[in-house]
Amino acid sequence: MSGSWELVHFPIVSDRRGNLTFIEGGSTIPFDINRVYYLYDVPGGAHRGGHAHKELHQVVIAVSGSFDIHLNDGRRQQTVTLNRSYYGLYMRNMVWRELHNFSSGACCVVLASHHYDEADYIRDLDEFLFKATGERPE
Amino acid sequence: MSGSWELVHFPIVSDRRGNLTFIEGGSTIPFDINRVYYLYDVPGGAHRGGHAHKELHQVVIAVSGSFDIHLNDGRRQQTVTLNRSYYGLYMRNMVWRELHNFSSGACCVVLASHHYDEADYIRDLDEFLFKATGERPE
């Protein structure tokens, strides 16, 4: 995987009883899965996120419903729509992300490379842009 | 955690933008998360499962919708309904499980202690009962 983020098509085991997708740490994705968290009961249209991680890598999956992720690594910005259970958005560290446009009933599952550590979060966009680019925002 | 299975109430971080539940390997649950898989696009009322694992432990979560799990360790049987995103069913190894009564739109996320290994599966109920109890079924 190259770049700060990448959309990954995970394997699908499909039969008439439904679909199964699997992800193995250190194999399907390039990091060990130390933390899993998920967002649910999100009001339709809600907005979340607005942070970056200094070290943590993660994969974000819309297992139900859909939402958009706006991504910014200080050099490139992109908005990705996640709306299929078998796609995951792999994000390296140092990516500012905001989640928005949740569909009603959406569930967002995140697989993360590290346990929770508040010191790993960057919650201020200007601080993030300075760290990412070495330049003070105007 | 004692017994072959246990319903676990995971942490909830709740605010007006929705709820977040997190699970950390070796901390919130007593094993490292080596594999994550999930079932989706399951037809309402479908039935899945019918196997046990020799070594693998796992946690099963209904992140969306609901389904029932019938559990059998050779000594005790129970049917558990999963219908809240913040509950997980922790299952040790050597538990025969069958998933049924899926609601339309349900999503079942499973966190597993090992990568996939076909040799770890027991797919025949009589074989399982013999291994679990040491007695040949009548």
PDB file of C-alpha atoms in Angstrom:
ATOM      1  CA  MET A   1       0.000   0.000   0.000  1.00  0.00           C
ATOM      2  CA  SER A   2       1.359   3.397  -0.974  1.00  0.00           C
ATOM      3  CA  GLY A   3       0.164   6.885  -0.112  1.00  0.00           C
ATOM      4  CA  SER A   4      -1.541   8.028   3.044  1.00  0.00           C
ATOM      5  CA  TRP A   5      -4.768   6.104   2.415  1.00  0.00           C
ATOM      6  CA  GLU A   6      -6.112   3.420   0.130  1.00  0.00           C
ATOM      7  CA  LEU A   7      -9.473   1.794  -0.541  1.00  0.00           C
ATOM      8  CA  VAL A   8      -9.085  -1.970  -0.072  1.00  0.00           C
ATOM      9  CA  HIS A   9     -11.426  -4.646  -1.460  1.00  0.00           C
ATOM     10  CA  PHE A  10     -11.537  -7.367   1.189  1.00  0.00           C
ATOM     11  CA  PRO A  11     -12.292 -11.028   0.425  1.00  0.00           C
ATOM     12  CA  ILE A  12     -15.937 -12.132   0.199  1.00  0.00           C
ATOM     13  CA  VAL A  13     -17.132 -15.642   0.946  1.00  0.00           C
ATOM     14  CA  SER A  14     -20.586 -15.606  -0.591  1.00  0.00           C
ATOM     15  CA  ASP A  15     -23.438 -18.068  -0.416  1.00  0.00           C
ATOM     16  CA  ARG A  16     -27.243 -18.047  -0.240  1.00  0.00           C
ATOM     17  CA  ARG A  17     -27.125 -17.613   3.570  1.00  0.00           C
ATOM     18  CA  GLY A  18     -25.356 -14.258   3.199  1.00  0.00           C
ATOM     19  CA  ASN A  19     -21.866 -12.861   2.707  1.00  0.00           C
ATOM     20  CA  LEU A  20     -18.832 -13.163   4.937  1.00  0.00           C
ATOM     21  CA  THR A  21     -15.779 -10.900   4.802  1.00  0.00           C
ATOM     22  CA  PHE A  22     -12.644 -11.582   6.836  1.00  0.00           C
ATOM     23  CA  ILE A  23      -9.616  -9.509   7.762  1.00  0.00           C
ATOM     24  CA  GLU A  24      -6.517 -10.952   9.398  1.00  0.00           C
ATOM     25  CA  GLY A  25      -4.070  -8.731  11.254  1.00  0.00           C
ATOM     26  CA  GLY A  26      -0.581  -8.663   9.726  1.00  0.00           C
ATOM     27  CA  SER A  27      -1.896 -10.479   6.643  1.00  0.00           C
ATOM     28  CA  THR A  28      -5.018  -9.013   4.974  1.00  0.00           C
ATOM     29  CA  ILE A  29      -3.949  -5.665   6.448  1.00  0.00           C
ATOM     30  CA  PRO A  30      -0.369  -4.611   7.264  1.00  0.00           C
ATOM     31  CA  PHE A  31      -0.777  -4.175  11.025  1.00  0.00           C
ATOM     32  CA  ASP A  32      -1.838  -6.184  14.075  1.00  0.00           C
ATOM     33  CA  ILE A  33      -5.380  -5.444  15.258  1.00  0.00           C
ATOM     34  CA  ASN A  34      -5.060  -4.191  18.827  1.00  0.00           C
ATOM     35  CA  ARG A  35      -8.305  -2.260  19.074  1.00  0.00           C
ATOM     36  CA  VAL A  36     -11.705  -2.545  17.419  1.00  0.00           C
ATOM     37  CA  TYR A  37     -14.292   0.160  17.815  1.00  0.00           C
ATOM     38  CA  TYR A  38     -17.558   0.906  16.119  1.00  0.00           C
ATOM     39  CA  LEU A  39     -19.990   3.751  15.756  1.00  0.00           C
ATOM     40  CA  TYR A  40     -23.726   3.042  15.753  1.00  0.00           C
ATOM     41  CA  ASP A  41     -27.038   4.748  16.529  1.00  0.00           C
ATOM     42  CA  VAL A  42     -25.603   7.675  14.569  1.00  0.00           C
ATOM     43  CA  PRO A  43     -28.358  10.133  13.553  1.00  0.00           C
ATOM     44  CA  GLY A  44     -28.763  10.354   9.768  1.00  0.00           C
ATOM     45  CA  GLY A  45     -26.615  13.187   8.396  1.00  0.00           C
ATOM     46  CA  ALA A  46     -24.403  13.401  11.500  1.00  0.00           C
ATOM     47  CA  HIS A  47     -20.798  14.549  11.375  1.00  0.00           C
ATOM     48  CA  ARG A  48     -17.934  12.995  13.398  1.00  0.00           C
ATOM     49  CA  GLY A  49     -14.182  12.971  13.475  1.00  0.00           C
ATOM     50  CA  GLY A  50     -11.876  15.911  13.039  1.00  0.00           C
ATOM     51  CA  HIS A  51      -8.633  14.426  14.306  1.00  0.00           C
ATOM     52  CA  ALA A  52      -5.449  12.689  13.199  1.00  0.00           C
ATOM     53  CA  HIS A  53      -3.145  10.130  14.809  1.00  0.00           C
ATOM     54  CA  LYS A  54       0.591  10.526  15.230  1.00  0.00           C
ATOM     55  CA  GLU A  55       1.327   6.786  14.984  1.00  0.00           C
ATOM     56  CA  LEU A  56      -1.881   4.745  14.794  1.00  0.00           C
ATOM     57  CA  HIS A  57      -2.928   3.114  11.506  1.00  0.00           C
ATOM     58  CA  GLN A  58      -6.496   2.002  10.960  1.00  0.00           C
ATOM     59  CA  VAL A  59      -9.037   0.506   8.612  1.00  0.00           C
ATOM     60  CA  VAL A  60     -12.545   1.995   8.459  1.00  0.00           C
ATOM     61  CA  ILE A  61     -15.470  -0.088   7.175  1.00  0.00           C
ATOM     62  CA  ALA A  62     -19.148   0.725   6.570  1.00  0.00           C
ATOM     63  CA  VAL A  63     -20.499  -2.690   7.601  1.00  0.00           C
ATOM     64  CA  SER A  64     -24.033  -1.277   7.386  1.00  0.00           C
ATOM     65  CA  GLY A  65     -25.317   1.828   5.605  1.00  0.00           C
ATOM     66  CA  SER A  66     -22.987   4.495   4.281  1.00  0.00           C
ATOM     67  CA  PHE A  67     -21.009   7.586   5.199  1.00  0.00           C
ATOM     68  CA  ASP A  68     -18.342   9.822   3.697  1.00  0.00           C
ATOM     69  CA  ILE A  69     -14.812  10.358   4.969  1.00  0.00           C
ATOM     70  CA  HIS A  70     -12.967  13.544   4.159  1.00  0.00           C
ATOM     71  CA  LEU A  71      -9.210  12.913   4.222  1.00  0.00           C
ATOM     72  CA  ASN A  72      -6.314  15.350   4.326  1.00  0.00           C
ATOM     73  CA  ASP A  73      -2.631  14.523   4.769  1.00  0.00           C
ATOM     74  CA  GLY A  74      -1.502  18.148   4.352  1.00  0.00           C
ATOM     75  CA  ARG A  75      -0.649  17.650   0.680  1.00  0.00           C
ATOM     76  CA  ARG A  76      -3.736  15.922  -0.741  1.00  0.00           C
ATOM     77  CA  GLN A  77      -7.424  15.998   0.135  1.00  0.00           C
ATOM     78  CA  GLN A  78     -10.101  13.529  -0.916  1.00  0.00           C
ATOM     79  CA  THR A  79     -13.641  12.596   0.108  1.00  0.00           C
ATOM     80  CA  VAL A  80     -14.321   8.848  -0.021  1.00  0.00           C
ATOM     81  CA  THR A  81     -17.815   7.361   0.219  1.00  0.00           C
ATOM     82  CA  LEU A  82     -17.979   4.027   2.030  1.00  0.00           C
ATOM     83  CA  ASN A  83     -21.169   2.143   1.186  1.00  0.00           C
ATOM     84  CA  ARG A  84     -20.210  -1.528   0.724  1.00  0.00           C
ATOM     85  CA  SER A  85     -19.436  -3.913   3.589  1.00  0.00           C
ATOM     86  CA  TYR A  86     -16.485  -5.473   1.738  1.00  0.00           C
ATOM     87  CA  TYR A  87     -14.545  -2.242   1.222  1.00  0.00           C
ATOM     88  CA  GLY A  88     -12.230  -0.836   3.845  1.00  0.00           C
ATOM     89  CA  LEU A  89     -10.410   2.453   3.899  1.00  0.00           C
ATOM     90  CA  TYR A  90      -6.857   1.887   5.076  1.00  0.00           C
ATOM     91  CA  MET A  91      -5.380   5.021   6.644  1.00  0.00           C
ATOM     92  CA  ARG A  92      -1.801   5.478   7.715  1.00  0.00           C
ATOM     93  CA  ASN A  93      -0.840   7.753  10.586  1.00  0.00           C
ATOM     94  CA  MET A  94      -0.866  11.533  10.069  1.00  0.00           C
ATOM     95  CA  VAL A  95      -4.139  11.738   8.150  1.00  0.00           C
ATOM     96  CA  TRP A  96      -6.752  14.250   9.253  1.00  0.00           C
ATOM     97  CA  ARG A  97     -10.195  12.690   8.858  1.00  0.00           C
ATOM     98  CA  GLU A  98     -13.775  13.815   9.249  1.00  0.00           C
ATOM     99  CA  LEU A  99     -16.764  11.497   8.920  1.00  0.00           C
ATOM    100  CA  HIS A 100     -20.016  12.939   7.664  1.00  0.00           C
ATOM    101  CA  ASN A 101     -23.217  12.257   5.744  1.00  0.00           C
ATOM    102  CA  PHE A 102     -24.096   9.123   7.761  1.00  0.00           C
ATOM    103  CA  SER A 103     -27.118   7.245   6.454  1.00  0.00           C
ATOM    104  CA  SER A 104     -29.697   6.284   9.069  1.00  0.00           C
ATOM    105  CA  GLY A 105     -28.795   2.905  10.535  1.00  0.00           C
ATOM    106  CA  ALA A 106     -25.156   3.083   9.414  1.00  0.00           C
ATOM    107  CA  CYS A 107     -22.511   1.189  11.371  1.00  0.00           C
ATOM    108  CA  CYS A 108     -18.854   2.167  11.063  1.00  0.00           C
ATOM    109  CA  VAL A 109     -16.326  -0.434  12.246  1.00  0.00           C
ATOM    110  CA  VAL A 110     -12.700   0.605  12.785  1.00  0.00           C
ATOM    111  CA  LEU A 111      -9.747  -1.755  13.210  1.00  0.00           C
ATOM    112  CA  ALA A 112      -6.808   0.030  14.814  1.00  0.00           C
ATOM    113  CA  SER A 113      -3.140  -0.793  15.218  1.00  0.00           C
ATOM    114  CA  HIS A 114      -2.825   0.398  18.828  1.00  0.00           C
ATOM    115  CA  HIS A 115      -4.742   0.549  22.067  1.00  0.00           C
ATOM    116  CA  TYR A 116      -6.275   3.913  22.947  1.00  0.00           C
ATOM    117  CA  ASP A 117      -3.747   6.609  23.823  1.00  0.00           C
ATOM    118  CA  GLU A 118      -4.927  10.208  24.079  1.00  0.00           C
ATOM    119  CA  ALA A 119      -1.319  11.383  23.512  1.00  0.00           C
ATOM    120  CA  ASP A 120      -1.490   9.904  19.988  1.00  0.00           C
ATOM    121  CA  TYR A 121      -4.362  12.195  18.943  1.00  0.00           C
ATOM    122  CA  ILE A 122      -3.993  15.523  17.162  1.00  0.00           C
ATOM    123  CA  ARG A 123      -7.291  17.325  17.617  1.00  0.00           C
ATOM    124  CA  ASP A 124      -6.384  20.745  16.214  1.00  0.00           C
ATOM    125  CA  LEU A 125      -6.284  21.122  12.421  1.00  0.00           C
ATOM    126  CA  ASP A 126      -3.713  23.932  12.402  1.00  0.00           C
ATOM    127  CA  GLU A 127      -1.413  21.907  14.648  1.00  0.00           C
ATOM    128  CA  PHE A 128      -1.873  18.908  12.357  1.00  0.00           C
ATOM    129  CA  LEU A 129      -1.079  20.910   9.206  1.00  0.00           C
ATOM    130  CA  PHE A 130       2.061  22.316  10.818  1.00  0.00           C
ATOM    131  CA  LYS A 131       3.237  18.851  11.851  1.00  0.00           C
ATOM    132  CA  ALA A 132       2.357  17.360   8.451  1.00  0.00           C
ATOM    133  CA  THR A 133       3.878  20.045   6.245  1.00  0.00           C
ATOM    134  CA  GLY A 134       6.341  21.888   8.470  1.00  0.00           C
ATOM    135  CA  GLU A 135       4.580  25.096   7.483  1.00  0.00           C
ATOM    136  CA  ARG A 136       2.452  27.340   9.663  1.00  0.00           C
ATOM    137  CA  PRO A 137      -1.020  27.780   8.100  1.00  0.00           C
ATOM    138  CA  GLU A 138      -1.644  31.353   6.908  1.00  0.00           C
TER     139      GLU A 138
ATOM    140  CA  MET B   1     -14.783 -15.025  32.709  1.00  0.00           C
ATOM    141  CA  SER B   2     -15.928 -18.487  33.750  1.00  0.00           C
ATOM    142  CA  GLY B   3     -17.881 -21.120  31.876  1.00  0.00           C
ATOM    143  CA  SER B   4     -17.844 -21.827  28.154  1.00  0.00           C
ATOM    144  CA  TRP B   5     -19.570 -18.579  27.169  1.00  0.00           C
ATOM    145  CA  GLU B   6     -20.542 -15.272  28.693  1.00  0.00           C
ATOM    146  CA  LEU B   7     -22.499 -12.206  27.620  1.00  0.00           C
ATOM    147  CA  VAL B   8     -20.255  -9.153  28.008  1.00  0.00           C
ATOM    148  CA  HIS B   9     -21.434  -5.531  28.245  1.00  0.00           C
ATOM    149  CA  PHE B  10     -18.803  -3.486  26.424  1.00  0.00           C
ATOM    150  CA  PRO B  11     -18.066   0.181  27.171  1.00  0.00           C
ATOM    151  CA  ILE B  12     -20.220   2.833  25.490  1.00  0.00           C
ATOM    152  CA  VAL B  13     -19.022   6.355  24.736  1.00  0.00           C
ATOM    153  CA  SER B  14     -22.290   8.127  24.059  1.00  0.00           C
ATOM    154  CA  ASP B  15     -23.067  11.575  22.699  1.00  0.00           C
ATOM    155  CA  ARG B  16     -25.592  13.257  20.441  1.00  0.00           C
ATOM    156  CA  ARG B  17     -23.592  12.256  17.327  1.00  0.00           C
ATOM    157  CA  GLY B  18     -24.116   8.558  18.117  1.00  0.00           C
ATOM    158  CA  ASN B  19     -22.599   5.824  20.255  1.00  0.00           C
ATOM    159  CA  LEU B  20     -19.121   4.356  20.170  1.00  0.00           C
ATOM    160  CA  THR B  21     -18.106   0.998  21.639  1.00  0.00           C
ATOM    161  CA  PHE B  22     -14.487  -0.144  21.824  1.00  0.00           C
ATOM    162  CA  ILE B  23     -12.822  -3.482  22.445  1.00  0.00           C
ATOM    163  CA  GLU B  24      -9.100  -3.872  23.054  1.00  0.00           C
ATOM    164  CA  GLY B  25      -7.377  -7.222  22.565  1.00  0.00           C
ATOM    165  CA  GLY B  26      -5.841  -8.651  25.747  1.00  0.00           C
ATOM    166  CA  SER B  27      -7.647  -6.000  27.795  1.00  0.00           C
ATOM    167  CA  THR B  28     -11.408  -5.606  27.205  1.00  0.00           C
ATOM    168  CA  ILE B  29     -11.380  -9.253  26.105  1.00  0.00           C
ATOM    169  CA  PRO B  30      -8.936 -11.917  27.274  1.00  0.00           C
ATOM    170  CA  PHE B  31      -7.299 -12.689  23.906  1.00  0.00           C
ATOM    171  CA  ASP B  32      -5.429 -10.913  21.135  1.00  0.00           C
ATOM    172  CA  ILE B  33      -7.559 -10.130  18.079  1.00  0.00           C
ATOM    173  CA  ASN B  34      -5.935 -11.893  15.152  1.00  0.00           C
ATOM    174  CA  ARG B  35      -8.936 -12.147  12.840  1.00  0.00           C
ATOM    175  CA  VAL B  36     -12.065 -10.088  12.355  1.00  0.00           C
ATOM    176  CA  TYR B  37     -14.885 -11.348  10.180  1.00  0.00           C
ATOM    177  CA  TYR B  38     -18.433 -10.240   9.635  1.00  0.00           C
ATOM    178  CA  LEU B  39     -21.628 -11.568   8.142  1.00  0.00           C
ATOM    179  CA  TYR B  40     -23.880  -9.247   6.172  1.00  0.00           C
ATOM    180  CA  ASP B  41     -26.520  -9.341   3.421  1.00  0.00           C
ATOM    181  CA  VAL B  42     -27.958 -12.250   5.388  1.00  0.00           C
ATOM    182  CA  PRO B  43     -31.558 -13.000   4.320  1.00  0.00           C
ATOM    183  CA  GLY B  44     -34.063 -12.453   7.156  1.00  0.00           C
ATOM    184  CA  GLY B  45     -34.626 -15.709   9.057  1.00  0.00           C
ATOM    185  CA  ALA B  46     -31.456 -17.360   7.713  1.00  0.00           C
ATOM    186  CA  HIS B  47     -29.526 -19.999   9.654  1.00  0.00           C
ATOM    187  CA  ARG B  48     -25.722 -20.254   9.824  1.00  0.00           C
ATOM    188  CA  GLY B  49     -23.075 -21.955  11.847  1.00  0.00           C
ATOM    189  CA  GLY B  50     -23.054 -25.513  13.028  1.00  0.00           C
ATOM    190  CA  HIS B  51     -19.421 -25.886  14.059  1.00  0.00           C
ATOM    191  CA  ALA B  52     -17.036 -25.659  16.989  1.00  0.00           C
ATOM    192  CA  HIS B  53     -13.375 -24.711  17.351  1.00  0.00           C
ATOM    193  CA  LYS B  54     -10.720 -26.820  19.019  1.00  0.00           C
ATOM    194  CA  GLU B  55      -8.635 -23.849  20.195  1.00  0.00           C
ATOM    195  CA  LEU B  56     -10.040 -20.573  18.882  1.00  0.00           C
ATOM    196  CA  HIS B  57     -11.861 -18.178  21.208  1.00  0.00           C
ATOM    197  CA  GLN B  58     -14.121 -15.491  19.840  1.00  0.00           C
ATOM    198  CA  VAL B  59     -16.511 -12.670  20.576  1.00  0.00           C
ATOM    199  CA  VAL B  60     -19.711 -12.339  18.521  1.00  0.00           C
ATOM    200  CA  ILE B  61     -21.504  -8.981  18.258  1.00  0.00           C
ATOM    201  CA  ALA B  62     -24.760  -7.920  16.579  1.00  0.00           C
ATOM    202  CA  VAL B  63     -23.564  -4.463  15.499  1.00  0.00           C
ATOM    203  CA  SER B  64     -26.786  -4.056  13.487  1.00  0.00           C
ATOM    204  CA  GLY B  65     -30.074  -5.921  13.758  1.00  0.00           C
ATOM    205  CA  SER B  66     -30.426  -9.132  15.735  1.00  0.00           C
ATOM    206  CA  PHE B  67     -29.944 -12.874  15.618  1.00  0.00           C
ATOM    207  CA  ASP B  68     -29.958 -15.831  17.986  1.00  0.00           C
ATOM    208  CA  ILE B  69     -27.051 -18.106  18.843  1.00  0.00           C
ATOM    209  CA  HIS B  70     -27.668 -21.614  20.049  1.00  0.00           C
ATOM    210  CA  LEU B  71     -24.743 -22.788  22.196  1.00  0.00           C
ATOM    211  CA  ASN B  72     -23.787 -26.261  23.358  1.00  0.00           C
ATOM    212  CA  ASP B  73     -20.607 -27.287  25.175  1.00  0.00           C
ATOM    213  CA  GLY B  74     -21.712 -30.917  25.592  1.00  0.00           C
ATOM    214  CA  ARG B  75     -22.947 -30.304  29.152  1.00  0.00           C
ATOM    215  CA  ARG B  76     -25.081 -27.190  28.849  1.00  0.00           C
ATOM    216  CA  GLN B  77     -27.191 -25.697  26.072  1.00  0.00           C
ATOM    217  CA  GLN B  78     -28.513 -22.149  25.808  1.00  0.00           C
ATOM    218  CA  THR B  79     -29.968 -19.872  23.146  1.00  0.00           C
ATOM    219  CA  VAL B  80     -28.801 -16.256  23.422  1.00  0.00           C
ATOM    220  CA  THR B  81     -30.417 -13.390  21.502  1.00  0.00           C
ATOM    221  CA  LEU B  82     -27.991 -10.666  20.440  1.00  0.00           C
ATOM    222  CA  ASN B  83     -29.812  -7.421  19.636  1.00  0.00           C
ATOM    223  CA  ARG B  84     -27.725  -4.585  21.098  1.00  0.00           C
ATOM    224  CA  SER B  85     -24.507  -3.271  19.548  1.00  0.00           C
ATOM    225  CA  TYR B  86     -22.780  -2.976  22.938  1.00  0.00           C
ATOM    226  CA  TYR B  87     -23.197  -6.623  23.953  1.00  0.00           C
ATOM    227  CA  GLY B  88     -20.765  -9.306  22.870  1.00  0.00           C
ATOM    228  CA  LEU B  89     -20.980 -13.028  23.372  1.00  0.00           C
ATOM    229  CA  TYR B  90     -17.598 -14.341  24.465  1.00  0.00           C
ATOM    230  CA  MET B  91     -17.137 -17.999  23.539  1.00  0.00           C
ATOM    231  CA  ARG B  92     -14.259 -20.199  24.583  1.00  0.00           C
ATOM    232  CA  ASN B  93     -13.037 -23.052  22.435  1.00  0.00           C
ATOM    233  CA  MET B  94     -15.081 -26.262  22.276  1.00  0.00           C
ATOM    234  CA  VAL B  95     -18.507 -24.666  21.984  1.00  0.00           C
ATOM    235  CA  TRP B  96     -20.866 -25.835  19.247  1.00  0.00           C
ATOM    236  CA  ARG B  97     -22.741 -22.826  17.907  1.00  0.00           C
ATOM    237  CA  GLU B  98     -25.517 -22.246  15.402  1.00  0.00           C
ATOM    238  CA  LEU B  99     -26.717 -18.798  14.356  1.00  0.00           C
ATOM    239  CA  HIS B 100     -30.334 -18.393  13.352  1.00  0.00           C
ATOM    240  CA  ASN B 101     -33.307 -16.034  13.236  1.00  0.00           C
ATOM    241  CA  PHE B 102     -31.358 -13.200  11.581  1.00  0.00           C
ATOM    242  CA  SER B 103     -33.322  -9.977  11.245  1.00  0.00           C
ATOM    243  CA  SER B 104     -33.228  -8.356   7.802  1.00  0.00           C
ATOM    244  CA  GLY B 105     -30.242  -6.023   7.632  1.00  0.00           C
ATOM    245  CA  ALA B 106     -28.426  -7.676  10.550  1.00  0.00           C
ATOM    246  CA  CYS B 107     -24.643  -7.514  10.709  1.00  0.00           C
ATOM    247  CA  CYS B 108     -22.717  -9.997  12.860  1.00  0.00           C
ATOM    248  CA  VAL B 109     -19.116  -9.051  13.680  1.00  0.00           C
ATOM    249  CA  VAL B 110     -16.792 -11.708  15.101  1.00  0.00           C
ATOM    250  CA  LEU B 111     -13.414 -11.048  16.758  1.00  0.00           C
ATOM    251  CA  ALA B 112     -11.296 -14.196  16.808  1.00  0.00           C
ATOM    252  CA  SER B 113      -8.143 -15.203  18.650  1.00  0.00           C
ATOM    253  CA  HIS B 114      -6.467 -16.939  15.693  1.00  0.00           C
ATOM    254  CA  HIS B 115      -6.066 -16.671  11.956  1.00  0.00           C
ATOM    255  CA  TYR B 116      -8.177 -19.062   9.880  1.00  0.00           C
ATOM    256  CA  ASP B 117      -7.162 -22.710  10.178  1.00  0.00           C
ATOM    257  CA  GLU B 118      -9.475 -25.374   8.756  1.00  0.00           C
ATOM    258  CA  ALA B 119      -7.832 -27.958  11.068  1.00  0.00           C
ATOM    259  CA  ASP B 120      -9.232 -26.040  14.064  1.00  0.00           C
ATOM    260  CA  TYR B 121     -12.866 -26.591  12.970  1.00  0.00           C
ATOM    261  CA  ILE B 122     -15.105 -29.414  14.129  1.00  0.00           C
ATOM    262  CA  ARG B 123     -17.977 -29.550  11.653  1.00  0.00           C
ATOM    263  CA  ASP B 124     -19.681 -32.767  12.778  1.00  0.00           C
ATOM    264  CA  LEU B 125     -21.900 -32.557  15.878  1.00  0.00           C
ATOM    265  CA  ASP B 126     -21.409 -36.205  16.912  1.00  0.00           C
ATOM    266  CA  GLU B 127     -17.636 -35.800  16.658  1.00  0.00           C
ATOM    267  CA  PHE B 128     -17.862 -32.615  18.733  1.00  0.00           C
ATOM    268  CA  LEU B 129     -19.977 -34.252  21.447  1.00  0.00           C
ATOM    269  CA  PHE B 130     -17.554 -37.161  21.662  1.00  0.00           C
ATOM    270  CA  LYS B 131     -14.566 -34.824  22.009  1.00  0.00           C
ATOM    271  CA  ALA B 132     -16.386 -32.606  24.509  1.00  0.00           C
ATOM    272  CA  THR B 133     -17.792 -35.329  26.752  1.00  0.00           C
ATOM    273  CA  GLY B 134     -15.684 -38.398  26.035  1.00  0.00           C
ATOM    274  CA  GLU B 135     -18.922 -40.272  25.364  1.00  0.00           C
ATOM    275  CA  ARG B 136     -20.198 -41.595  22.072  1.00  0.00           C
ATOM    276  CA  PRO B 137     -23.664 -40.154  21.330  1.00  0.00           C
ATOM    277  CA  GLU B 138     -26.408 -42.811  21.385  1.00  0.00           C
TER     278      GLU B 138
END
